[in-house]
């Protein structure tokens, strides 16, 4: 210590520095919190990541495993991510590897991931306090859909929970009765199977308590149709269903609702007919059934291909052209603000309308006598390109990690993960750890969405106060 200063002075300086450090840390934390409050969309990726880590910890517990101590961390993380991201891809056999507690954890993750962690937290908070705070409204609005006004958040939130319980409860009852009376399952086991598969269907997760998914029920309409309809309803999106029940007249439906319903119908029945035609005589898929039994499995595959990981046929036996059609359907996905993944139905049809307008030489793209604003078209193009980039990069990396696997199965697996579908040609069990980590990251990115992911990482939004001179480069 320098001469001329008492010893107490050094101690006093150190003591004074601690409050300053505390104030600096407090300022930093407050700045981060204020950033989340101003842009609530940023907290959604954090919430999903926290949910995945918590679920991983629960699945690592011995009580969650049928054979305690047999679960590796990467498999627990992969399963937790697949459940939270409502995908359905698995690296271990669900019915034999996990105990009843483990299956319950997976069910809870599917429900939380489907409804949305922030949506669920806001609803529980509303039940406790009977009042939804502005911060919770902003976070819930960010997760449901930006088009929902703050005044409607509370009513939409209640409707989402009630609608979920009614749909899942109805289909669970139908499935449980069928499992009990047609397949001789005990009352308790039949009820559990009904609840588990109903939740998996509505949340578009595709987890099954059978090693071959529902291949054993391919021609049973009392199993296939509830799962198919539950998947379609979950894939429409809460805003669409909410508007359908509030506004009975088609004249008052929003453009989003009209495009979602029209797009879903076209893809559902179009996919049904195309898959039926391509696989009609394939003995490994629809050709194994009598001619009049082939329609149901084809309809089921068309319904679940865009959003859910259930399968009533061996996907690995599909023809190459059917695999390509399946990848296109998975890439498109379901409705916005739904439990489905993909670029979303409205995004795909907006891009198709823009192309059609350009071919016809029209200045603006339109649908149902409404013009599509350019900012929305740019958003649709951005979402599609980001999803495409995610798939391309993931395919390239996975091809490096798995040089012994053909390109087509790898592409199918990556598209399925990115679109949070869960369909697989059967290679998931054989993947190495690097590929498992990669697919977990892809599922996470696919669930929160490229736009949401990019927005959560952006620290600020800039708006230029000037414009550069406009010019036209050559195209094509």
mmCIF file of N, CA and C in Angstrom, residues 298-403:
data_model
loop_
_atom_site.group_PDB
_atom_site.id
_atom_site.type_symbol
_atom_site.label_atom_id
_atom_site.label_comp_id
_atom_site.label_asym_id
_atom_site.label_seq_id
_atom_site.Cartn_x
_atom_site.Cartn_y
_atom_site.Cartn_z
ATOM 1 N N UNK A 298 -54.791 -43.955 -46.650
ATOM 2 C CA UNK A 298 -54.327 -42.845 -47.487
ATOM 3 C C UNK A 298 -54.811 -41.511 -46.929
ATOM 4 N N UNK A 299 -56.073 -41.461 -46.505
ATOM 5 C CA UNK A 299 -56.598 -40.229 -45.906
ATOM 6 C C UNK A 299 -55.859 -39.906 -44.615
ATOM 7 N N UNK A 300 -55.603 -40.925 -43.815
ATOM 8 C CA UNK A 300 -54.903 -40.711 -42.547
ATOM 9 C C UNK A 300 -53.507 -40.151 -42.790
ATOM 10 N N UNK A 301 -52.785 -40.732 -43.740
ATOM 11 C CA UNK A 301 -51.436 -40.247 -44.022
ATOM 12 C C UNK A 301 -51.453 -38.810 -44.521
ATOM 13 N N UNK A 302 -52.432 -38.469 -45.349
ATOM 14 C CA UNK A 302 -52.531 -37.094 -45.830
ATOM 15 C C UNK A 302 -52.822 -36.133 -44.690
ATOM 16 N N UNK A 303 -53.633 -36.562 -43.728
ATOM 17 C CA UNK A 303 -53.998 -35.695 -42.603
ATOM 18 C C UNK A 303 -52.829 -35.460 -41.661
ATOM 19 N N UNK A 304 -52.026 -36.498 -41.424
ATOM 20 C CA UNK A 304 -50.960 -36.376 -40.424
ATOM 21 C C UNK A 304 -49.619 -35.964 -41.021
ATOM 22 N N UNK A 305 -49.457 -36.082 -42.330
ATOM 23 C CA UNK A 305 -48.155 -35.810 -42.941
ATOM 24 C C UNK A 305 -47.713 -34.367 -42.761
ATOM 25 N N UNK A 306 -48.645 -33.421 -42.766
ATOM 26 C CA UNK A 306 -48.260 -32.018 -42.681
ATOM 27 C C UNK A 306 -47.943 -31.583 -41.259
ATOM 28 N N UNK A 307 -48.379 -32.369 -40.268
ATOM 29 C CA UNK A 307 -48.268 -31.843 -38.909
ATOM 30 C C UNK A 307 -47.892 -32.861 -37.853
ATOM 31 N N UNK A 308 -48.233 -34.127 -38.034
ATOM 32 C CA UNK A 308 -48.112 -35.083 -36.931
ATOM 33 C C UNK A 308 -47.244 -36.274 -37.315
ATOM 34 N N UNK A 309 -46.668 -36.922 -36.303
ATOM 35 C CA UNK A 309 -45.748 -38.027 -36.534
ATOM 36 C C UNK A 309 -46.376 -39.398 -36.516
ATOM 37 N N UNK A 310 -47.708 -39.484 -36.395
ATOM 38 C CA UNK A 310 -48.350 -40.796 -36.478
ATOM 39 C C UNK A 310 -48.167 -41.369 -37.886
ATOM 40 N N UNK A 311 -48.161 -42.678 -37.975
ATOM 41 C CA UNK A 311 -48.166 -43.314 -39.289
ATOM 42 C C UNK A 311 -48.880 -44.649 -39.189
ATOM 43 N N UNK A 312 -49.735 -44.918 -40.183
ATOM 44 C CA UNK A 312 -50.483 -46.177 -40.220
ATOM 45 C C UNK A 312 -49.911 -47.132 -41.260
ATOM 46 N N UNK A 313 -48.829 -46.725 -41.920
ATOM 47 C CA UNK A 313 -48.091 -47.585 -42.847
ATOM 48 C C UNK A 313 -46.600 -47.409 -42.562
ATOM 49 N N UNK A 314 -45.793 -48.283 -43.124
ATOM 50 C CA UNK A 314 -44.343 -48.175 -42.971
ATOM 51 C C UNK A 314 -43.836 -47.097 -43.931
ATOM 52 N N UNK A 315 -43.472 -45.937 -43.389
ATOM 53 C CA UNK A 315 -43.039 -44.815 -44.226
ATOM 54 C C UNK A 315 -41.790 -45.175 -45.025
ATOM 55 N N UNK A 316 -40.959 -46.039 -44.476
ATOM 56 C CA UNK A 316 -39.748 -46.442 -45.175
ATOM 57 C C UNK A 316 -40.011 -47.217 -46.452
ATOM 58 N N UNK A 317 -41.259 -47.700 -46.650
ATOM 59 C CA UNK A 317 -41.620 -48.456 -47.849
ATOM 60 C C UNK A 317 -42.236 -47.582 -48.930
ATOM 61 N N UNK A 318 -42.366 -46.288 -48.691
ATOM 62 C CA UNK A 318 -42.943 -45.398 -49.697
ATOM 63 C C UNK A 318 -42.038 -45.300 -50.921
ATOM 64 N N UNK A 319 -42.651 -45.125 -52.093
ATOM 65 C CA UNK A 319 -41.887 -44.874 -53.309
ATOM 66 C C UNK A 319 -41.187 -43.519 -53.216
ATOM 67 N N UNK A 320 -40.169 -43.319 -54.050
ATOM 68 C CA UNK A 320 -39.417 -42.070 -54.013
ATOM 69 C C UNK A 320 -40.297 -40.862 -54.319
ATOM 70 N N UNK A 321 -41.215 -41.005 -55.288
ATOM 71 C CA UNK A 321 -42.080 -39.877 -55.613
ATOM 72 C C UNK A 321 -43.037 -39.568 -54.464
ATOM 73 N N UNK A 322 -43.465 -40.596 -53.741
ATOM 74 C CA UNK A 322 -44.324 -40.376 -52.579
ATOM 75 C C UNK A 322 -43.553 -39.697 -51.449
ATOM 76 N N UNK A 323 -42.276 -40.063 -51.293
ATOM 77 C CA UNK A 323 -41.438 -39.389 -50.298
ATOM 78 C C UNK A 323 -41.300 -37.907 -50.625
ATOM 79 N N UNK A 324 -41.153 -37.589 -51.910
ATOM 80 C CA UNK A 324 -41.032 -36.189 -52.318
ATOM 81 C C UNK A 324 -42.322 -35.429 -52.027
ATOM 82 N N UNK A 325 -43.461 -36.021 -52.361
ATOM 83 C CA UNK A 325 -44.749 -35.390 -52.054
ATOM 84 C C UNK A 325 -44.904 -35.205 -50.550
ATOM 85 N N UNK A 326 -44.498 -36.201 -49.797
ATOM 86 C CA UNK A 326 -44.591 -36.117 -48.338
ATOM 87 C C UNK A 326 -43.735 -34.980 -47.798
ATOM 88 N N UNK A 327 -42.527 -34.809 -48.341
ATOM 89 C CA UNK A 327 -41.652 -33.728 -47.886
ATOM 90 C C UNK A 327 -42.249 -32.361 -48.198
ATOM 91 N N UNK A 328 -42.904 -32.243 -49.350
ATOM 92 C CA UNK A 328 -43.558 -30.976 -49.700
ATOM 93 C C UNK A 328 -44.678 -30.671 -48.715
ATOM 94 N N UNK A 329 -45.496 -31.668 -48.398
ATOM 95 C CA UNK A 329 -46.591 -31.472 -47.447
ATOM 96 C C UNK A 329 -46.054 -31.116 -46.066
ATOM 97 N N UNK A 330 -44.984 -31.782 -45.635
ATOM 98 C CA UNK A 330 -44.394 -31.472 -44.334
ATOM 99 C C UNK A 330 -43.823 -30.063 -44.320
ATOM 100 N N UNK A 331 -43.186 -29.666 -45.405
ATOM 101 C CA UNK A 331 -42.583 -28.336 -45.484
ATOM 102 C C UNK A 331 -43.650 -27.250 -45.378
ATOM 103 N N UNK A 332 -44.824 -27.486 -45.968
ATOM 104 C CA UNK A 332 -45.914 -26.499 -45.904
ATOM 105 C C UNK A 332 -46.484 -26.428 -44.495
ATOM 106 N N UNK A 333 -46.791 -27.566 -43.896
ATOM 107 C CA UNK A 333 -47.272 -27.582 -42.517
ATOM 108 C C UNK A 333 -48.742 -27.244 -42.376
ATOM 109 N N UNK A 334 -49.103 -26.683 -41.209
ATOM 110 C CA UNK A 334 -50.500 -26.394 -40.897
ATOM 111 C C UNK A 334 -50.776 -24.906 -40.817
ATOM 112 N N UNK A 335 -51.756 -24.541 -39.972
ATOM 113 C CA UNK A 335 -52.168 -23.149 -39.860
ATOM 114 C C UNK A 335 -51.289 -22.358 -38.915
ATOM 115 N N UNK A 336 -51.302 -21.037 -39.100
ATOM 116 C CA UNK A 336 -50.538 -20.148 -38.223
ATOM 117 C C UNK A 336 -51.134 -20.153 -36.821
ATOM 118 N N UNK A 337 -50.283 -19.938 -35.819
ATOM 119 C CA UNK A 337 -50.696 -19.922 -34.415
ATOM 120 C C UNK A 337 -51.379 -21.226 -34.023
ATOM 121 N N UNK A 338 -50.915 -22.335 -34.608
ATOM 122 C CA UNK A 338 -51.465 -23.647 -34.288
ATOM 123 C C UNK A 338 -50.373 -24.507 -33.682
ATOM 124 N N UNK A 339 -50.706 -25.760 -33.433
ATOM 125 C CA UNK A 339 -49.715 -26.698 -32.908
ATOM 126 C C UNK A 339 -48.866 -27.305 -34.016
ATOM 127 N N UNK A 340 -49.137 -26.926 -35.261
ATOM 128 C CA UNK A 340 -48.407 -27.481 -36.399
ATOM 129 C C UNK A 340 -47.130 -26.703 -36.659
ATOM 130 N N UNK A 341 -46.281 -27.291 -37.506
ATOM 131 C CA UNK A 341 -45.040 -26.636 -37.889
ATOM 132 C C UNK A 341 -45.061 -26.264 -39.353
ATOM 133 N N UNK A 342 -43.884 -26.243 -39.985
ATOM 134 C CA UNK A 342 -43.794 -25.880 -41.383
ATOM 135 C C UNK A 342 -43.856 -24.374 -41.601
ATOM 136 N N UNK A 343 -43.835 -23.983 -42.871
ATOM 137 C CA UNK A 343 -43.903 -22.550 -43.171
ATOM 138 C C UNK A 343 -45.313 -22.016 -42.998
ATOM 139 N N UNK A 344 -46.286 -22.880 -42.854
ATOM 140 C CA UNK A 344 -47.696 -22.589 -42.628
ATOM 141 C C UNK A 344 -48.457 -22.465 -43.957
ATOM 142 N N UNK A 345 -49.721 -22.849 -43.890
ATOM 143 C CA UNK A 345 -50.588 -22.895 -45.068
ATOM 144 C C UNK A 345 -50.738 -21.521 -45.704
ATOM 145 N N UNK A 346 -51.000 -20.496 -44.880
ATOM 146 C CA UNK A 346 -51.202 -19.153 -45.430
ATOM 147 C C UNK A 346 -49.932 -18.638 -46.101
ATOM 148 N N UNK A 347 -48.781 -18.941 -45.530
ATOM 149 C CA UNK A 347 -47.513 -18.520 -46.139
ATOM 150 C C UNK A 347 -47.347 -19.134 -47.524
ATOM 151 N N UNK A 348 -47.604 -20.425 -47.630
ATOM 152 C CA UNK A 348 -47.460 -21.117 -48.909
ATOM 153 C C UNK A 348 -48.409 -20.552 -49.956
ATOM 154 N N UNK A 349 -49.673 -20.366 -49.589
ATOM 155 C CA UNK A 349 -50.640 -19.895 -50.573
ATOM 156 C C UNK A 349 -50.442 -18.428 -50.920
ATOM 157 N N UNK A 350 -49.912 -17.633 -50.001
ATOM 158 C CA UNK A 350 -49.561 -16.262 -50.362
ATOM 159 C C UNK A 350 -48.479 -16.250 -51.433
ATOM 160 N N UNK A 351 -47.486 -17.103 -51.279
ATOM 161 C CA UNK A 351 -46.422 -17.173 -52.281
ATOM 162 C C UNK A 351 -46.962 -17.666 -53.620
ATOM 163 N N UNK A 352 -47.878 -18.629 -53.597
ATOM 164 C CA UNK A 352 -48.485 -19.099 -54.835
ATOM 165 C C UNK A 352 -49.307 -17.998 -55.500
ATOM 166 N N UNK A 353 -50.010 -17.204 -54.705
ATOM 167 C CA UNK A 353 -50.807 -16.104 -55.253
ATOM 168 C C UNK A 353 -49.921 -15.019 -55.847
ATOM 169 N N UNK A 354 -48.780 -14.766 -55.219
ATOM 170 C CA UNK A 354 -47.836 -13.780 -55.756
ATOM 171 C C UNK A 354 -47.291 -14.253 -57.103
ATOM 172 N N UNK A 355 -46.931 -15.525 -57.191
ATOM 173 C CA UNK A 355 -46.430 -16.077 -58.457
ATOM 174 C C UNK A 355 -47.507 -16.000 -59.537
ATOM 175 N N UNK A 356 -48.739 -16.351 -59.165
ATOM 176 C CA UNK A 356 -49.849 -16.311 -60.123
ATOM 177 C C UNK A 356 -50.112 -14.887 -60.612
ATOM 178 N N UNK A 357 -50.059 -13.923 -59.698
ATOM 179 C CA UNK A 357 -50.262 -12.528 -60.083
ATOM 180 C C UNK A 357 -49.147 -12.052 -61.013
ATOM 181 N N UNK A 358 -47.919 -12.489 -60.742
ATOM 182 C CA UNK A 358 -46.788 -12.088 -61.582
ATOM 183 C C UNK A 358 -46.915 -12.692 -62.975
ATOM 184 N N UNK A 359 -47.359 -13.940 -63.054
ATOM 185 C CA UNK A 359 -47.545 -14.592 -64.353
ATOM 186 C C UNK A 359 -48.613 -13.869 -65.169
ATOM 187 N N UNK A 360 -49.657 -13.419 -64.507
ATOM 188 C CA UNK A 360 -50.752 -12.730 -65.196
ATOM 189 C C UNK A 360 -50.465 -11.255 -65.430
ATOM 190 N N UNK A 361 -49.336 -10.779 -64.936
ATOM 191 C CA UNK A 361 -48.980 -9.391 -65.146
ATOM 192 C C UNK A 361 -49.740 -8.416 -64.271
ATOM 193 N N UNK A 362 -50.290 -8.890 -63.165
ATOM 194 C CA UNK A 362 -51.046 -8.023 -62.262
ATOM 195 C C UNK A 362 -50.108 -7.365 -61.258
ATOM 196 N N UNK A 363 -50.437 -6.149 -60.882
ATOM 197 C CA UNK A 363 -49.585 -5.387 -59.977
ATOM 198 C C UNK A 363 -49.624 -5.947 -58.562
ATOM 199 N N UNK A 364 -50.822 -6.328 -58.090
ATOM 200 C CA UNK A 364 -51.001 -6.802 -56.718
ATOM 201 C C UNK A 364 -51.524 -8.231 -56.709
ATOM 202 N N UNK A 365 -51.082 -9.003 -55.723
ATOM 203 C CA UNK A 365 -51.637 -10.334 -55.487
ATOM 204 C C UNK A 365 -52.880 -10.193 -54.625
ATOM 205 N N UNK A 366 -53.885 -11.001 -54.895
ATOM 206 C CA UNK A 366 -55.139 -10.883 -54.155
ATOM 207 C C UNK A 366 -55.719 -12.257 -53.880
ATOM 208 N N UNK A 367 -56.568 -12.305 -52.859
ATOM 209 C CA UNK A 367 -57.271 -13.532 -52.492
ATOM 210 C C UNK A 367 -58.607 -13.157 -51.880
ATOM 211 N N UNK A 368 -59.673 -13.811 -52.342
ATOM 212 C CA UNK A 368 -61.019 -13.551 -51.827
ATOM 213 C C UNK A 368 -61.351 -12.050 -51.890
ATOM 214 N N UNK A 369 -61.003 -11.432 -53.021
ATOM 215 C CA UNK A 369 -61.286 -10.019 -53.282
ATOM 216 C C UNK A 369 -60.611 -9.089 -52.278
ATOM 217 N N UNK A 370 -59.469 -9.506 -51.803
ATOM 218 C CA UNK A 370 -58.667 -8.672 -50.909
ATOM 219 C C UNK A 370 -57.220 -8.686 -51.406
ATOM 220 N N UNK A 371 -56.596 -7.519 -51.459
ATOM 221 C CA UNK A 371 -55.205 -7.423 -51.885
ATOM 222 C C UNK A 371 -54.278 -7.775 -50.732
ATOM 223 N N UNK A 372 -53.172 -8.406 -51.070
ATOM 224 C CA UNK A 372 -52.181 -8.772 -50.058
ATOM 225 C C UNK A 372 -51.163 -7.645 -49.937
ATOM 226 N N UNK A 373 -51.013 -7.041 -48.765
ATOM 227 C CA UNK A 373 -50.043 -5.952 -48.599
ATOM 228 C C UNK A 373 -48.615 -6.452 -48.770
ATOM 229 N N UNK A 374 -47.762 -5.614 -49.333
ATOM 230 C CA UNK A 374 -46.382 -6.006 -49.617
ATOM 231 C C UNK A 374 -45.600 -6.414 -48.367
ATOM 232 N N UNK A 375 -45.743 -5.727 -47.209
ATOM 233 C CA UNK A 375 -45.008 -6.180 -46.017
ATOM 234 C C UNK A 375 -45.330 -7.616 -45.622
ATOM 235 N N UNK A 376 -46.593 -8.025 -45.787
ATOM 236 C CA UNK A 376 -46.975 -9.397 -45.449
ATOM 237 C C UNK A 376 -46.357 -10.376 -46.440
ATOM 238 N N UNK A 377 -46.322 -9.995 -47.708
ATOM 239 C CA UNK A 377 -45.690 -10.842 -48.722
ATOM 240 C C UNK A 377 -44.205 -11.016 -48.416
ATOM 241 N N UNK A 378 -43.551 -9.940 -47.991
ATOM 242 C CA UNK A 378 -42.132 -10.029 -47.625
ATOM 243 C C UNK A 378 -41.940 -10.953 -46.428
ATOM 244 N N UNK A 379 -42.845 -10.886 -45.460
ATOM 245 C CA UNK A 379 -42.761 -11.785 -44.307
ATOM 246 C C UNK A 379 -42.893 -13.239 -44.750
ATOM 247 N N UNK A 380 -43.850 -13.502 -45.643
ATOM 248 C CA UNK A 380 -44.050 -14.867 -46.131
ATOM 249 C C UNK A 380 -42.808 -15.374 -46.849
ATOM 250 N N UNK A 381 -42.228 -14.531 -47.694
ATOM 251 C CA UNK A 381 -41.020 -14.921 -48.416
ATOM 252 C C UNK A 381 -39.861 -15.168 -47.456
ATOM 253 N N UNK A 382 -39.746 -14.330 -46.427
ATOM 254 C CA UNK A 382 -38.676 -14.491 -45.440
ATOM 255 C C UNK A 382 -38.819 -15.806 -44.685
ATOM 256 N N UNK A 383 -40.043 -16.109 -44.243
ATOM 257 C CA UNK A 383 -40.288 -17.356 -43.516
ATOM 258 C C UNK A 383 -39.918 -18.559 -44.378
ATOM 259 N N UNK A 384 -40.357 -18.551 -45.634
ATOM 260 C CA UNK A 384 -40.080 -19.682 -46.523
ATOM 261 C C UNK A 384 -38.582 -19.852 -46.763
ATOM 262 N N UNK A 385 -37.882 -18.743 -46.990
ATOM 263 C CA UNK A 385 -36.446 -18.828 -47.269
ATOM 264 C C UNK A 385 -35.650 -19.244 -46.036
ATOM 265 N N UNK A 386 -36.054 -18.754 -44.863
ATOM 266 C CA UNK A 386 -35.355 -19.142 -43.635
ATOM 267 C C UNK A 386 -35.558 -20.630 -43.367
ATOM 268 N N UNK A 387 -36.789 -21.111 -43.560
ATOM 269 C CA UNK A 387 -37.046 -22.539 -43.389
ATOM 270 C C UNK A 387 -36.238 -23.360 -44.391
ATOM 271 N N UNK A 388 -36.199 -22.885 -45.628
ATOM 272 C CA UNK A 388 -35.435 -23.598 -46.648
ATOM 273 C C UNK A 388 -33.954 -23.634 -46.289
ATOM 274 N N UNK A 389 -33.431 -22.509 -45.826
ATOM 275 C CA UNK A 389 -32.020 -22.454 -45.430
ATOM 276 C C UNK A 389 -31.739 -23.384 -44.261
ATOM 277 N N UNK A 390 -32.656 -23.420 -43.288
ATOM 278 C CA UNK A 390 -32.502 -24.315 -42.143
ATOM 279 C C UNK A 390 -32.420 -25.762 -42.597
ATOM 280 N N UNK A 391 -33.278 -26.136 -43.534
ATOM 281 C CA UNK A 391 -33.286 -27.507 -44.037
ATOM 282 C C UNK A 391 -32.025 -27.829 -44.829
ATOM 283 N N UNK A 392 -31.605 -26.919 -45.686
ATOM 284 C CA UNK A 392 -30.429 -27.171 -46.523
ATOM 285 C C UNK A 392 -29.176 -27.340 -45.669
ATOM 286 N N UNK A 393 -28.981 -26.434 -44.720
ATOM 287 C CA UNK A 393 -27.799 -26.513 -43.857
ATOM 288 C C UNK A 393 -27.823 -27.798 -43.033
ATOM 289 N N UNK A 394 -28.994 -28.132 -42.481
ATOM 290 C CA UNK A 394 -29.103 -29.338 -41.658
ATOM 291 C C UNK A 394 -28.848 -30.597 -42.478
ATOM 292 N N UNK A 395 -29.350 -30.639 -43.707
ATOM 293 C CA UNK A 395 -29.115 -31.803 -44.574
ATOM 294 C C UNK A 395 -27.629 -31.950 -44.879
ATOM 295 N N UNK A 396 -26.964 -30.844 -45.171
ATOM 296 C CA UNK A 396 -25.528 -30.899 -45.465
ATOM 297 C C UNK A 396 -24.733 -31.412 -44.267
ATOM 298 N N UNK A 397 -25.065 -30.917 -43.077
ATOM 299 C CA UNK A 397 -24.349 -31.351 -41.876
ATOM 300 C C UNK A 397 -24.626 -32.819 -41.564
ATOM 301 N N UNK A 398 -25.886 -33.214 -41.678
ATOM 302 C CA UNK A 398 -26.234 -34.590 -41.348
ATOM 303 C C UNK A 398 -25.633 -35.565 -42.354
ATOM 304 N N UNK A 399 -25.509 -35.134 -43.596
ATOM 305 C CA UNK A 399 -24.858 -35.980 -44.591
ATOM 306 C C UNK A 399 -23.397 -36.217 -44.226
ATOM 307 N N UNK A 400 -22.781 -35.215 -43.620
ATOM 308 C CA UNK A 400 -21.404 -35.368 -43.136
ATOM 309 C C UNK A 400 -21.342 -36.319 -41.944
ATOM 310 N N UNK A 401 -22.330 -36.199 -41.056
ATOM 311 C CA UNK A 401 -22.339 -37.033 -39.851
ATOM 312 C C UNK A 401 -22.692 -38.485 -40.151
ATOM 313 N N UNK A 402 -23.527 -38.700 -41.180
ATOM 314 C CA UNK A 402 -24.020 -40.051 -41.487
ATOM 315 C C UNK A 402 -23.704 -40.400 -42.942
ATOM 316 N N UNK A 403 -22.444 -40.630 -43.279
ATOM 317 C CA UNK A 403 -22.077 -40.888 -44.686
ATOM 318 C C UNK A 403 -22.620 -42.206 -45.228
#
